[in-house]
mmCIF file with all atom_site columns, C-alpha atoms in Angstrom:
data_model
loop_
_atom_site.group_PDB
_atom_site.id
_atom_site.type_symbol
_atom_site.label_atom_id
_atom_site.label_alt_id
_atom_site.label_comp_id
_atom_site.label_asym_id
_atom_site.label_entity_id
_atom_site.label_seq_id
_atom_site.pdbx_PDB_ins_code
_atom_site.Cartn_x
_atom_site.Cartn_y
_atom_site.Cartn_z
_atom_site.occupancy
_atom_site.B_iso_or_equiv
_atom_site.pdbx_formal_charge
_atom_site.auth_seq_id
_atom_site.auth_comp_id
_atom_site.auth_asym_id
_atom_site.auth_atom_id
_atom_site.pdbx_PDB_model_num
ATOM 1   C CA . MET P 1 1   ? 18.464  -20.088 -20.046 1.00 39.00 ? 1   MET P CA 1
ATOM 2   C CA . SER P 1 2   ? 16.755  -20.973 -16.850 1.00 39.00 ? 2   SER P CA 1
ATOM 3   C CA . THR P 1 3   ? 14.357  -24.089 -16.273 1.00 40.00 ? 3   THR P CA 1
ATOM 4   C CA . ASP P 1 4   ? 10.758  -23.743 -14.889 1.00 42.00 ? 4   ASP P CA 1
ATOM 5   C CA . ASN P 1 5   ? 11.961  -24.775 -11.538 1.00 41.00 ? 5   ASN P CA 1
ATOM 6   C CA . GLU P 1 6   ? 14.415  -21.708 -11.185 1.00 39.00 ? 6   GLU P CA 1
ATOM 7   C CA . SER P 1 7   ? 11.626  -19.220 -12.379 1.00 40.00 ? 7   SER P CA 1
ATOM 8   C CA . ALA P 1 8   ? 9.101   -20.443 -10.064 1.00 41.00 ? 8   ALA P CA 1
ATOM 9   C CA . ALA P 1 9   ? 11.397  -19.850 -7.017  1.00 41.00 ? 9   ALA P CA 1
ATOM 10  C CA . GLU P 1 10  ? 12.537  -16.414 -8.932  1.00 46.00 ? 10  GLU P CA 1
ATOM 11  C CA . PRO P 1 11  ? 9.892   -14.535 -10.969 1.00 48.00 ? 11  PRO P CA 1
ATOM 12  C CA . HIS P 1 12  ? 11.603  -11.950 -12.537 1.00 60.00 ? 12  HIS P CA 1
ATOM 13  C CA . SER P 1 13  ? 9.101   -10.407 -14.431 1.00 64.00 ? 13  SER P CA 1
ATOM 14  C CA . ASP P 1 14  ? 4.798   -10.675 -14.390 1.00 68.00 ? 14  ASP P CA 1
ATOM 15  C CA . GLY P 1 15  ? 2.619   -10.860 -17.638 1.00 72.00 ? 15  GLY P CA 1
ATOM 16  C CA . HIS P 1 16  ? 2.191   -7.454  -17.568 1.00 85.00 ? 16  HIS P CA 1
ATOM 17  C CA . GLY P 1 17  ? 5.988   -6.396  -17.658 1.00 93.00 ? 17  GLY P CA 1
ATOM 18  C CA . ILE P 1 18  ? 6.631   -6.056  -13.636 1.00 96.00 ? 18  ILE P CA 1
ATOM 19  C CA . ASP P 1 19  ? 9.836   -7.251  -12.516 1.00 96.00 ? 19  ASP P CA 1
ATOM 20  C CA . GLU P 1 20  ? 11.954  -6.204  -9.290  1.00 97.00 ? 20  GLU P CA 1
ATOM 21  C CA . ALA P 1 21  ? 13.449  -3.179  -10.547 1.00 97.00 ? 21  ALA P CA 1
ATOM 22  C CA . MET P 1 22  ? 9.865   -1.845  -11.575 1.00 97.00 ? 22  MET P CA 1
ATOM 23  C CA . ILE P 1 23  ? 8.357   -2.378  -7.755  1.00 98.00 ? 23  ILE P CA 1
ATOM 24  C CA . GLU P 1 24  ? 11.392  -1.148  -6.201  1.00 98.00 ? 24  GLU P CA 1
ATOM 25  C CA . GLN P 1 25  ? 11.482  2.259   -8.545  1.00 98.00 ? 25  GLN P CA 1
ATOM 26  C CA . VAL P 1 26  ? 7.433   2.574   -7.756  1.00 98.00 ? 26  VAL P CA 1
ATOM 27  C CA . VAL P 1 27  ? 7.901   1.788   -3.974  1.00 98.00 ? 27  VAL P CA 1
ATOM 28  C CA . ARG P 1 28  ? 10.511  4.470   -3.559  1.00 98.00 ? 28  ARG P CA 1
ATOM 29  C CA . ALA P 1 29  ? 8.612   6.761   -5.656  1.00 98.00 ? 29  ALA P CA 1
ATOM 30  C CA . PHE P 1 30  ? 5.706   6.124   -3.788  1.00 98.00 ? 30  PHE P CA 1
ATOM 31  C CA . TYR P 1 31  ? 7.052   6.838   -0.599  1.00 98.00 ? 31  TYR P CA 1
ATOM 32  C CA . ASP P 1 32  ? 8.571   9.978   -1.414  1.00 98.00 ? 32  ASP P CA 1
ATOM 33  C CA . ARG P 1 33  ? 4.999   11.140  -2.222  1.00 98.00 ? 33  ARG P CA 1
ATOM 34  C CA . VAL P 1 34  ? 3.536   9.712   0.917   1.00 97.00 ? 34  VAL P CA 1
ATOM 35  C CA . ARG P 1 35  ? 5.992   11.816  3.297   1.00 96.00 ? 35  ARG P CA 1
ATOM 36  C CA . LYS P 1 36  ? 4.987   15.219  1.502   1.00 97.00 ? 36  LYS P CA 1
ATOM 37  C CA . ASP P 1 37  ? 1.260   14.737  1.429   1.00 97.00 ? 37  ASP P CA 1
ATOM 38  C CA . ASP P 1 38  ? -0.991  16.272  4.416   1.00 95.00 ? 38  ASP P CA 1
ATOM 39  C CA . LEU P 1 39  ? -2.978  14.022  4.976   1.00 94.00 ? 39  LEU P CA 1
ATOM 40  C CA . ILE P 1 40  ? -1.518  10.659  5.228   1.00 95.00 ? 40  ILE P CA 1
ATOM 41  C CA . GLY P 1 41  ? 2.123   11.585  5.471   1.00 95.00 ? 41  GLY P CA 1
ATOM 42  C CA . PRO P 1 42  ? 2.003   12.112  9.116   1.00 94.00 ? 42  PRO P CA 1
ATOM 43  C CA . VAL P 1 43  ? 0.355   8.824   10.148  1.00 93.00 ? 43  VAL P CA 1
ATOM 44  C CA . PHE P 1 44  ? 3.137   7.173   8.598   1.00 93.00 ? 44  PHE P CA 1
ATOM 45  C CA . ARG P 1 45  ? 6.013   9.656   9.883   1.00 91.00 ? 45  ARG P CA 1
ATOM 46  C CA . ASP P 1 46  ? 4.616   9.249   13.323  1.00 90.00 ? 46  ASP P CA 1
ATOM 47  C CA . ARG P 1 47  ? 5.251   5.499   13.404  1.00 91.00 ? 47  ARG P CA 1
ATOM 48  C CA . ILE P 1 48  ? 8.589   5.306   10.884  1.00 94.00 ? 48  ILE P CA 1
ATOM 49  C CA . GLN P 1 49  ? 11.399  6.483   11.612  1.00 93.00 ? 49  GLN P CA 1
ATOM 50  C CA . ASP P 1 50  ? 14.198  4.575   9.640   1.00 96.00 ? 50  ASP P CA 1
ATOM 51  C CA . TRP P 1 51  ? 12.265  4.397   6.339   1.00 96.00 ? 51  TRP P CA 1
ATOM 52  C CA . GLU P 1 52  ? 14.918  1.787   4.564   1.00 97.00 ? 52  GLU P CA 1
ATOM 53  C CA . PRO P 1 53  ? 13.526  -1.060  6.730   1.00 96.00 ? 53  PRO P CA 1
ATOM 54  C CA . HIS P 1 54  ? 10.060  -0.145  6.153   1.00 95.00 ? 54  HIS P CA 1
ATOM 55  C CA . LEU P 1 55  ? 10.963  0.399   1.952   1.00 97.00 ? 55  LEU P CA 1
ATOM 56  C CA . GLN P 1 56  ? 12.059  -3.390  2.294   1.00 97.00 ? 56  GLN P CA 1
ATOM 57  C CA . GLN P 1 57  ? 9.648   -5.015  3.454   1.00 96.00 ? 57  GLN P CA 1
ATOM 58  C CA . MET P 1 58  ? 7.565   -2.810  0.717   1.00 97.00 ? 58  MET P CA 1
ATOM 59  C CA . PHE P 1 59  ? 9.772   -4.528  -2.180  1.00 98.00 ? 59  PHE P CA 1
ATOM 60  C CA . ALA P 1 60  ? 8.743   -7.738  -0.827  1.00 97.00 ? 60  ALA P CA 1
ATOM 61  C CA . PHE P 1 61  ? 5.380   -7.210  0.169   1.00 97.00 ? 61  PHE P CA 1
ATOM 62  C CA . TRP P 1 62  ? 5.091   -5.718  -3.484  1.00 97.00 ? 62  TRP P CA 1
ATOM 63  C CA . SER P 1 63  ? 6.965   -8.353  -4.949  1.00 97.00 ? 63  SER P CA 1
ATOM 64  C CA . SER P 1 64  ? 4.620   -11.263 -3.502  1.00 96.00 ? 64  SER P CA 1
ATOM 65  C CA . VAL P 1 65  ? 1.383   -9.477  -4.555  1.00 95.00 ? 65  VAL P CA 1
ATOM 66  C CA . THR P 1 66  ? 3.029   -8.756  -7.912  1.00 95.00 ? 66  THR P CA 1
ATOM 67  C CA . LEU P 1 67  ? 5.136   -11.371 -8.890  1.00 95.00 ? 67  LEU P CA 1
ATOM 68  C CA . MET P 1 68  ? 3.665   -14.511 -6.520  1.00 93.00 ? 68  MET P CA 1
ATOM 69  C CA . SER P 1 69  ? 7.472   -14.613 -5.122  1.00 94.00 ? 69  SER P CA 1
ATOM 70  C CA . GLY P 1 70  ? 6.403   -15.417 -1.394  1.00 94.00 ? 70  GLY P CA 1
ATOM 71  C CA . ARG P 1 71  ? 9.478   -12.900 0.222   1.00 95.00 ? 71  ARG P CA 1
ATOM 72  C CA . TYR P 1 72  ? 6.720   -11.147 2.248   1.00 94.00 ? 72  TYR P CA 1
ATOM 73  C CA . ARG P 1 73  ? 6.227   -12.821 5.333   1.00 91.00 ? 73  ARG P CA 1
ATOM 74  C CA . GLY P 1 74  ? 4.638   -10.120 7.111   1.00 90.00 ? 74  GLY P CA 1
ATOM 75  C CA . GLN P 1 75  ? 0.702   -9.727  8.614   1.00 90.00 ? 75  GLN P CA 1
ATOM 76  C CA . PRO P 1 76  ? -0.464  -5.908  7.014   1.00 89.00 ? 76  PRO P CA 1
ATOM 77  C CA . MET P 1 77  ? -3.802  -6.032  9.061   1.00 88.00 ? 77  MET P CA 1
ATOM 78  C CA . VAL P 1 78  ? -2.489  -6.457  12.351  1.00 88.00 ? 78  VAL P CA 1
ATOM 79  C CA . LYS P 1 79  ? -0.004  -3.338  11.172  1.00 87.00 ? 79  LYS P CA 1
ATOM 80  C CA . HIS P 1 80  ? -3.316  -1.591  9.823   1.00 87.00 ? 80  HIS P CA 1
ATOM 81  C CA . ALA P 1 81  ? -5.760  -2.217  12.090  1.00 84.00 ? 81  ALA P CA 1
ATOM 82  C CA . PHE P 1 82  ? -5.592  0.539   14.844  1.00 84.00 ? 82  PHE P CA 1
ATOM 83  C CA . LEU P 1 83  ? -4.391  3.461   12.807  1.00 88.00 ? 83  LEU P CA 1
ATOM 84  C CA . PRO P 1 84  ? -6.395  6.262   13.408  1.00 88.00 ? 84  PRO P CA 1
ATOM 85  C CA . ILE P 1 85  ? -7.552  6.091   9.471   1.00 91.00 ? 85  ILE P CA 1
ATOM 86  C CA . ASP P 1 86  ? -10.534 6.330   7.246   1.00 90.00 ? 86  ASP P CA 1
ATOM 87  C CA . SER P 1 87  ? -12.143 6.161   4.141   1.00 93.00 ? 87  SER P CA 1
ATOM 88  C CA . ARG P 1 88  ? -10.349 9.325   3.330   1.00 93.00 ? 88  ARG P CA 1
ATOM 89  C CA . HIS P 1 89  ? -6.816  7.910   4.086   1.00 94.00 ? 89  HIS P CA 1
ATOM 90  C CA . PHE P 1 90  ? -7.274  4.899   2.015   1.00 96.00 ? 90  PHE P CA 1
ATOM 91  C CA . ASP P 1 91  ? -8.819  7.293   -1.214  1.00 97.00 ? 91  ASP P CA 1
ATOM 92  C CA . ARG P 1 92  ? -5.518  9.535   -0.631  1.00 97.00 ? 92  ARG P CA 1
ATOM 93  C CA . TRP P 1 93  ? -3.405  6.362   -0.840  1.00 97.00 ? 93  TRP P CA 1
ATOM 94  C CA . LEU P 1 94  ? -5.221  4.681   -3.647  1.00 98.00 ? 94  LEU P CA 1
ATOM 95  C CA . SER P 1 95  ? -4.813  8.055   -5.379  1.00 98.00 ? 95  SER P CA 1
ATOM 96  C CA . LEU P 1 96  ? -0.711  9.012   -4.412  1.00 98.00 ? 96  LEU P CA 1
ATOM 97  C CA . PHE P 1 97  ? -0.253  5.460   -5.379  1.00 98.00 ? 97  PHE P CA 1
ATOM 98  C CA . GLY P 1 98  ? -2.245  5.508   -8.972  1.00 98.00 ? 98  GLY P CA 1
ATOM 99  C CA . GLU P 1 99  ? -0.375  8.582   -9.632  1.00 98.00 ? 99  GLU P CA 1
ATOM 100 C CA . THR P 1 100 ? 2.603   7.232   -9.190  1.00 98.00 ? 100 THR P CA 1
ATOM 101 C CA . VAL P 1 101 ? 2.126   3.917   -10.936 1.00 98.00 ? 101 VAL P CA 1
ATOM 102 C CA . ARG P 1 102 ? 0.855   5.592   -13.818 1.00 98.00 ? 102 ARG P CA 1
ATOM 103 C CA . ALA P 1 103 ? 3.547   8.278   -14.141 1.00 98.00 ? 103 ALA P CA 1
ATOM 104 C CA . LEU P 1 104 ? 6.352   5.404   -13.829 1.00 98.00 ? 104 LEU P CA 1
ATOM 105 C CA . CYS P 1 105 ? 4.826   2.322   -15.549 1.00 98.00 ? 105 CYS P CA 1
ATOM 106 C CA . PRO P 1 106 ? 3.766   0.735   -18.649 1.00 97.00 ? 106 PRO P CA 1
ATOM 107 C CA . PRO P 1 107 ? 0.009   0.946   -18.984 1.00 97.00 ? 107 PRO P CA 1
ATOM 108 C CA . ALA P 1 108 ? -0.626  -2.814  -18.611 1.00 96.00 ? 108 ALA P CA 1
ATOM 109 C CA . ALA P 1 109 ? 1.567   -2.548  -15.208 1.00 97.00 ? 109 ALA P CA 1
ATOM 110 C CA . ALA P 1 110 ? 0.431   0.769   -13.913 1.00 98.00 ? 110 ALA P CA 1
ATOM 111 C CA . ASP P 1 111 ? -3.403  -1.304  -14.223 1.00 97.00 ? 111 ASP P CA 1
ATOM 112 C CA . ALA P 1 112 ? -1.842  -3.870  -12.811 1.00 97.00 ? 112 ALA P CA 1
ATOM 113 C CA . PHE P 1 113 ? -0.451  -2.369  -9.631  1.00 98.00 ? 113 PHE P CA 1
ATOM 114 C CA . VAL P 1 114 ? -3.845  -0.214  -9.428  1.00 98.00 ? 114 VAL P CA 1
ATOM 115 C CA . ASP P 1 115 ? -6.482  -2.990  -9.669  1.00 97.00 ? 115 ASP P CA 1
ATOM 116 C CA . ARG P 1 116 ? -4.097  -4.940  -6.996  1.00 97.00 ? 116 ARG P CA 1
ATOM 117 C CA . ALA P 1 117 ? -3.735  -1.897  -4.805  1.00 98.00 ? 117 ALA P CA 1
ATOM 118 C CA . HIS P 1 118 ? -7.816  -1.532  -4.746  1.00 97.00 ? 118 HIS P CA 1
ATOM 119 C CA . ARG P 1 119 ? -7.898  -5.258  -3.548  1.00 96.00 ? 119 ARG P CA 1
ATOM 120 C CA . ILE P 1 120 ? -5.520  -4.678  -0.822  1.00 96.00 ? 120 ILE P CA 1
ATOM 121 C CA . ALA P 1 121 ? -7.040  -1.073  0.153   1.00 96.00 ? 121 ALA P CA 1
ATOM 122 C CA . ALA P 1 122 ? -10.904 -2.856  0.243   1.00 94.00 ? 122 ALA P CA 1
ATOM 123 C CA . SER P 1 123 ? -9.501  -5.663  2.637   1.00 93.00 ? 123 SER P CA 1
ATOM 124 C CA . LEU P 1 124 ? -7.642  -3.403  4.595   1.00 94.00 ? 124 LEU P CA 1
ATOM 125 C CA . GLU P 1 125 ? -10.343 -0.572  5.289   1.00 92.00 ? 125 GLU P CA 1
ATOM 126 C CA . LEU P 1 126 ? -12.690 -3.660  5.974   1.00 91.00 ? 126 LEU P CA 1
ATOM 127 C CA . GLY P 1 127 ? -10.354 -4.799  8.571   1.00 90.00 ? 127 GLY P CA 1
ATOM 128 C CA . VAL P 1 128 ? -9.819  -1.269  10.075  1.00 90.00 ? 128 VAL P CA 1
ATOM 129 C CA . ALA P 1 129 ? -13.583 -0.961  10.079  1.00 91.00 ? 129 ALA P CA 1
ATOM 130 C CA . MET P 1 130 ? -14.293 -4.495  11.873  1.00 87.00 ? 130 MET P CA 1
ATOM 131 C CA . GLN P 1 131 ? -11.825 -3.513  14.172  1.00 85.00 ? 131 GLN P CA 1
ATOM 132 C CA . ASP P 1 132 ? -13.615 -0.167  15.332  1.00 81.00 ? 132 ASP P CA 1
ATOM 133 C CA . GLY P 1 133 ? -16.499 -2.419  16.195  1.00 83.00 ? 133 GLY P CA 1
ATOM 134 C CA . GLN P 1 134 ? -18.188 -1.078  12.244  1.00 82.00 ? 134 GLN P CA 1
ATOM 135 C CA . MET P 1 135 ? -19.442 -3.859  9.952   1.00 86.00 ? 135 MET P CA 1
ATOM 136 C CA . LEU P 1 136 ? -19.201 -2.480  6.550   1.00 83.00 ? 136 LEU P CA 1
ATOM 137 C CA . ARG P 1 137 ? -21.715 -3.610  3.785   1.00 83.00 ? 137 ARG P CA 1
ATOM 138 C CA . LYS P 1 138 ? -20.782 -4.108  0.169   1.00 86.00 ? 138 LYS P CA 1
ATOM 139 C CA . GLY P 1 139 ? -20.109 -0.979  -1.251  1.00 84.00 ? 139 GLY P CA 1
ATOM 140 C CA . GLN P 1 140 ? -19.969 0.728   2.180   1.00 82.00 ? 140 GLN P CA 1
ATOM 141 C CA . ARG P 1 141 ? -16.959 3.069   3.320   1.00 84.00 ? 141 ARG P CA 1
ATOM 142 C CA . LEU P 1 142 ? -15.468 3.066   6.684   1.00 86.00 ? 142 LEU P CA 1
ATOM 143 C CA . HIS P 1 143 ? -16.233 6.684   8.146   1.00 81.00 ? 143 HIS P CA 1
ATOM 144 C CA . ARG P 1 144 ? -14.910 7.659   11.668  1.00 72.00 ? 144 ARG P CA 1
ATOM 145 C CA . SER P 1 145 ? -15.258 10.924  13.525  1.00 77.00 ? 145 SER P CA 1
ATOM 146 C CA . ASP P 1 146 ? -12.931 13.584  13.084  1.00 78.00 ? 146 ASP P CA 1
ATOM 147 C CA . ASP P 1 147 ? -11.656 13.217  16.983  1.00 71.00 ? 147 ASP P CA 1
ATOM 148 C CA . VAL P 1 148 ? -10.283 9.856   16.419  1.00 69.00 ? 148 VAL P CA 1
ATOM 149 C CA . LEU P 1 149 ? -8.521  10.280  13.321  1.00 74.00 ? 149 LEU P CA 1
ATOM 150 C CA . GLN P 1 150 ? -5.030  11.749  12.105  1.00 66.00 ? 150 GLN P CA 1
ATOM 151 C CA . LEU P 1 151 ? -5.871  14.632  9.968   1.00 68.00 ? 151 LEU P CA 1
ATOM 152 C CA . PRO P 1 152 ? -4.251  17.825  8.995   1.00 68.00 ? 152 PRO P CA 1
ATOM 153 C CA . THR P 1 153 ? -5.176  21.106  11.036  1.00 62.00 ? 153 THR P CA 1
ATOM 154 C CA . GLY P 1 154 ? -8.318  22.500  9.357   1.00 54.00 ? 154 GLY P CA 1
ATOM 155 C CA . THR P 1 155 ? -9.725  19.380  7.639   1.00 48.00 ? 155 THR P CA 1
#
């Protein structure tokens, strides 16, 4: 049996049934889908040559977001601010992520993941827009001209 200090230092599960093993399963399955996706796959493939370190970083990120573990030490806004993306990319990311968690997780865990993913996407989209010189109002989405975006041919 663990003490309160042990459980606070190393959270194993949240109130929704999310634990480190589930996070790893979700992240690996999600990025398998991402790599095959025509819209967001190239954005990742052009920037990530060695996937395992990225996956490890994403395990830590989602552990911090869902379990409050404090494992992630990066700056996601810095990583995303200059990417050639807009609302279409964020929508696709959310769609793939939602499909992944709904396929792998119990409903309460999937809902918790999706809720956090929507908050993260909204924050990142706002940051990318600001970096692009756009101030989005509530409910407004980031739209960029196709010539500055990374889009599949024929889009």
